[in-house]
Amino acid sequence: MSPSSRTKLLACLCAPLLVCAPFAHAQVETRPRRALDSNSNTTSTSPPFEITTARLNNEPTIRIGLVTSARSVTISTAAPALNVTSGTSENEPPQTLAAARVRIEPRVLAPLPTESANEMFRVEIAVIESAAAAETVAHDVRALTGAEPSVVHDAPTNAWRVRVGPPVARAEAEELRGRLEEAGFAAVSVVGESSPPNNTQKINTNDQRAAQSSGSQFKDTRAVVNNRSSNNTGASGNTHASGNVRLAARVSPPTRGLVVYAAGAGALMDARAPVLFASPDEQSAPVRFNEKPYRGRIEVFTNLNGSLTVVNVIGLEDYVRGVVPNELSPGGWPALEALKAQAVAARTYAVSHRGQFNAEGFDLLPTTRSQVYGGLSTEQPLSTRAVEETRGIIATYNGEPINALYTSTCGGRTEDAEQIFGGASVPYLRGRECTETVEQTRAAFASFTIQTTREPFNPHTAEHVASAREVALLAVHGFRPNVRLTDEWLDANIINEEARALVELVARLAHHTSPIVTNDMVRPPAFATALALALDGESRADVLLDNADVTYLLAFRDADEIPAPNRADVAMLLRDGHLSLLPDATLHPRQPLARARAIHAVAHALEARGLLSLQRSNARPSANGALIIRPAKGADRALTLSGDAYLFRAFGETLYPVRSLSLVGGEPIVFHTDARGAVDYLEARPAPNGAASDRFSPYANWTTTLSATEVGHRLARSTGHVGAVTDLRVVARGISRRALDLEVTGTSGMAHVRGGRIRSALGLREQLFIVDRRYDESGRVVGFTFTGRGWGHGVGMCQVGAYGLARAGWSYDKILKHYYTGIELTKLY
């Protein structure tokens, strides 16, 4: 990092608030937290990469708004007593409270000031990126409310706003704002009519629930206007403005206070200012809020609504300790380098969004609107290690902390940020493949590859492709002809010794006595009867089929040539698919069987009866040439592969012999083990989630089916009055193939839903999907099936993808630089 960039970063971090990247139409994201068992290499080595340094004097403090509308809260500790500080300064010496457990309630200390009866208010929506975006919002507002909005340009800040209707009383303005917010509009404010019309700061800071975009990035490193955000953890949309905006501060007007009670002791204190609670022994007896332990201190104050706000005042590193295991569970994704990447991303997000909810008295929320923070009780040893080994490290671009967005599962590709959130292009949030390049991918597969020394059989005819597998199955069960498998050998007639060996194999696996064989057993009729006796110990067909059944089943040209004693056995074996006719629908009963047909009959019968000693499982990623499986119960198990094992891979429905197999994890496999426990036969089908780095996620692929009526209800707020939905069509896709423009056709018109609103409007996990239609008998569309990939907004670092890359041997810095283009890693303290 150049000296000027380092100075720029320090100036940014020491300013009242820190800058974050601009996005419009931010989408709140909720994601499941799953604990999946996985294997991982958790070995850590010294980073072989450069980390620039921009030294801060102290570790920053973060204020997390745990609760914002409580009527009563309980603060406690296992220590003998709580420490308490009351006042406007957090640096006042604490006092010991005569209780270890207290209840706090809000209290109105004096009548609230009343508004002037003549004071009027106006509802405004901040639209920052362009006049066109403002006109689009105005159109949507007009369709929803019937009011006539106006678009206003603020020249000093180059901001655009939409004013909704004329000035009205506060209650009416608040009601209108609620309607707009419920309809999905962001950055809605109620502004006094006497306020300066171009006060952009008031428009955006008046309501901390707003989320809007700036037209340019990092214009002013001194301040960031308070906004609504959702990193993935939720995507964020923050607006930059000139001028200093105050730090997150306690919000407690003099007319409101709180009362602290202790059981059996009545009121212990009556305070107008916020009260900070702490434990004298944080390590062994931390302070608890509603029985849940937290590091740092707990601050309680009465907010403007007359309820209680509870804030966890905590050091940045302790905060990140409580974020990482909730954002990327070590139980589900136990890869240290992935957790380290998550720690850096979470730390960076906290630094760049510090002060986001300053008007409410805190920096961040503990939910997906910021980052999921669970406090001390959710910390895990492996994630804590990841935090400690990356202490103070954040991601920067051109000397500034990045807006470190991340998404749960990207479906194999991430998207350019502006395509989802609008606003200007962000150079470090570009669409990326959630894996390596093609060349790197091929090289990476080497670590997942298992091999055999056995030369695979390459048949020249299609009918012998299945024979290769059938010969292998019988070979590992004891039928081992001492010849090299060739097309000629399979086409040749079976000899008596081979027929006898096949029947004896069947009898042994079926636990029956081997039948007496004759020289005729090489012909289909006698072979069928011998096979039937070996399978069941008697002729099942003779018992269960009558003459009419036999005649009905033997309806082919040369069936009359089958001797009477064998007719029922041939009929049943044909019916069950064990024995097959020739391509011209004849059996040639008087001709010897070709080896391929005899082997097929035996292998098919044994597999259909479940007499082959085959095991089924799902593969885990192979490591060091070992086959790793996940049993239905219990932990993963590593199996040794025999050096000359038979290997088969499915292409479509057919299994082909191969020399090597790449098992990336999730492949359905069938295998056989020899007497030593080594795998001597293995067949694998492709993993349903593919080979992208986020394939370990249960949401790598998904399908959702909705009726046309359901789609219409979900899209109503975004499309206005288009009538009953008759069709959906994706008319534009991004670099990641995500839907960016959804055309909605209805009985009364047509509308478009664009950008990140598509996912939230439809209520889908992602907008990386295709649409299939369902029709009724008249050809009318009655429903839609969305087949998609991923979970989240799809911008920034893919969390499960980071795990997959870590499993492939990537270090955390390489993971971060893969997802965030052109960044540097900077150590702040």
mmCIF file with all atom_site columns, C-alpha atoms in Angstrom, residues 23 405 407 410-421 426 428-434 732-740 755-756 766-768 792-798 819-821:
data_model
loop_
_atom_site.group_PDB
_atom_site.id
_atom_site.type_symbol
_atom_site.label_atom_id
_atom_site.label_alt_id
_atom_site.label_comp_id
_atom_site.label_asym_id
_atom_site.label_entity_id
_atom_site.label_seq_id
_atom_site.pdbx_PDB_ins_code
_atom_site.Cartn_x
_atom_site.Cartn_y
_atom_site.Cartn_z
_atom_site.occupancy
_atom_site.B_iso_or_equiv
_atom_site.pdbx_formal_charge
_atom_site.auth_seq_id
_atom_site.auth_comp_id
_atom_site.auth_asym_id
_atom_site.auth_atom_id
_atom_site.pdbx_PDB_model_num
ATOM 1  C CA . PHE A 1 23  ? -26.283 0.417   -3.465  1.00 0.00 ? 23  PHE A CA 1
ATOM 2  C CA . LEU A 1 405 ? -20.964 -8.134  1.202   1.00 0.00 ? 405 LEU A CA 1
ATOM 3  C CA . THR A 1 407 ? -23.939 -14.360 0.214   1.00 0.00 ? 407 THR A CA 1
ATOM 4  C CA . CYS A 1 410 ? -24.049 -18.201 -4.940  1.00 0.00 ? 410 CYS A CA 1
ATOM 5  C CA . GLY A 1 411 ? -25.104 -21.089 -7.181  1.00 0.00 ? 411 GLY A CA 1
ATOM 6  C CA . GLY A 1 412 ? -21.702 -21.304 -8.844  1.00 0.00 ? 412 GLY A CA 1
ATOM 7  C CA . ARG A 1 413 ? -21.379 -17.627 -9.852  1.00 0.00 ? 413 ARG A CA 1
ATOM 8  C CA . THR A 1 414 ? -21.609 -14.231 -8.168  1.00 0.00 ? 414 THR A CA 1
ATOM 9  C CA . GLU A 1 415 ? -23.040 -11.110 -9.806  1.00 0.00 ? 415 GLU A CA 1
ATOM 10 C CA . ASP A 1 416 ? -21.899 -7.512  -10.372 1.00 0.00 ? 416 ASP A CA 1
ATOM 11 C CA . ALA A 1 417 ? -23.203 -5.520  -7.408  1.00 0.00 ? 417 ALA A CA 1
ATOM 12 C CA . GLU A 1 418 ? -24.899 -2.750  -9.390  1.00 0.00 ? 418 GLU A CA 1
ATOM 13 C CA . GLN A 1 419 ? -27.006 -5.295  -11.265 1.00 0.00 ? 419 GLN A CA 1
ATOM 14 C CA . ILE A 1 420 ? -28.620 -6.382  -8.001  1.00 0.00 ? 420 ILE A CA 1
ATOM 15 C CA . PHE A 1 421 ? -28.625 -3.188  -5.928  1.00 0.00 ? 421 PHE A CA 1
ATOM 16 C CA . VAL A 1 426 ? -18.242 -1.121  -7.548  1.00 0.00 ? 426 VAL A CA 1
ATOM 17 C CA . TYR A 1 428 ? -14.276 -4.919  -6.114  1.00 0.00 ? 428 TYR A CA 1
ATOM 18 C CA . LEU A 1 429 ? -17.785 -6.429  -6.257  1.00 0.00 ? 429 LEU A CA 1
ATOM 19 C CA . ARG A 1 430 ? -17.698 -8.029  -9.670  1.00 0.00 ? 430 ARG A CA 1
ATOM 20 C CA . GLY A 1 431 ? -19.288 -11.249 -10.832 1.00 0.00 ? 431 GLY A CA 1
ATOM 21 C CA . ARG A 1 432 ? -17.001 -14.231 -10.314 1.00 0.00 ? 432 ARG A CA 1
ATOM 22 C CA . GLU A 1 433 ? -17.105 -17.968 -10.887 1.00 0.00 ? 433 GLU A CA 1
ATOM 23 C CA . CYS A 1 434 ? -17.391 -19.680 -7.536  1.00 0.00 ? 434 CYS A CA 1
ATOM 24 C CA . ALA A 1 732 ? -32.364 -9.769  -19.302 1.00 0.00 ? 732 ALA A CA 1
ATOM 25 C CA . ARG A 1 733 ? -29.735 -11.684 -17.364 1.00 0.00 ? 733 ARG A CA 1
ATOM 26 C CA . GLY A 1 734 ? -26.482 -10.610 -15.733 1.00 0.00 ? 734 GLY A CA 1
ATOM 27 C CA . ILE A 1 735 ? -22.975 -11.929 -16.078 1.00 0.00 ? 735 ILE A CA 1
ATOM 28 C CA . SER A 1 736 ? -23.870 -14.676 -13.596 1.00 0.00 ? 736 SER A CA 1
ATOM 29 C CA . ARG A 1 737 ? -27.037 -15.518 -15.593 1.00 0.00 ? 737 ARG A CA 1
ATOM 30 C CA . ARG A 1 738 ? -29.225 -14.145 -12.809 1.00 0.00 ? 738 ARG A CA 1
ATOM 31 C CA . ALA A 1 739 ? -32.556 -12.717 -13.880 1.00 0.00 ? 739 ALA A CA 1
ATOM 32 C CA . LEU A 1 740 ? -32.255 -8.925  -13.957 1.00 0.00 ? 740 LEU A CA 1
ATOM 33 C CA . GLY A 1 755 ? -32.642 -5.993  -10.229 1.00 0.00 ? 755 GLY A CA 1
ATOM 34 C CA . GLY A 1 756 ? -32.571 -7.389  -6.729  1.00 0.00 ? 756 GLY A CA 1
ATOM 35 C CA . GLU A 1 766 ? -32.275 -16.634 -5.350  1.00 0.00 ? 766 GLU A CA 1
ATOM 36 C CA . GLN A 1 767 ? -32.827 -15.074 -8.740  1.00 0.00 ? 767 GLN A CA 1
ATOM 37 C CA . LEU A 1 768 ? -30.508 -17.449 -10.539 1.00 0.00 ? 768 LEU A CA 1
ATOM 38 C CA . GLY A 1 792 ? -29.062 -15.011 -1.095  1.00 0.00 ? 792 GLY A CA 1
ATOM 39 C CA . HIS A 1 793 ? -28.423 -11.927 -3.156  1.00 0.00 ? 793 HIS A CA 1
ATOM 40 C CA . GLY A 1 794 ? -25.411 -13.400 -4.949  1.00 0.00 ? 794 GLY A CA 1
ATOM 41 C CA . VAL A 1 795 ? -22.971 -10.501 -4.482  1.00 0.00 ? 795 VAL A CA 1
ATOM 42 C CA . GLY A 1 796 ? -19.513 -10.612 -2.904  1.00 0.00 ? 796 GLY A CA 1
ATOM 43 C CA . MET A 1 797 ? -18.035 -13.600 -1.122  1.00 0.00 ? 797 MET A CA 1
ATOM 44 C CA . CYS A 1 798 ? -19.897 -16.883 -1.369  1.00 0.00 ? 798 CYS A CA 1
ATOM 45 C CA . TYR A 1 819 ? -14.329 -12.923 -4.527  1.00 0.00 ? 819 TYR A CA 1
ATOM 46 C CA . TYR A 1 820 ? -13.344 -9.265  -3.943  1.00 0.00 ? 820 TYR A CA 1
ATOM 47 C CA . THR A 1 821 ? -11.524 -8.057  -7.050  1.00 0.00 ? 821 THR A CA 1
#
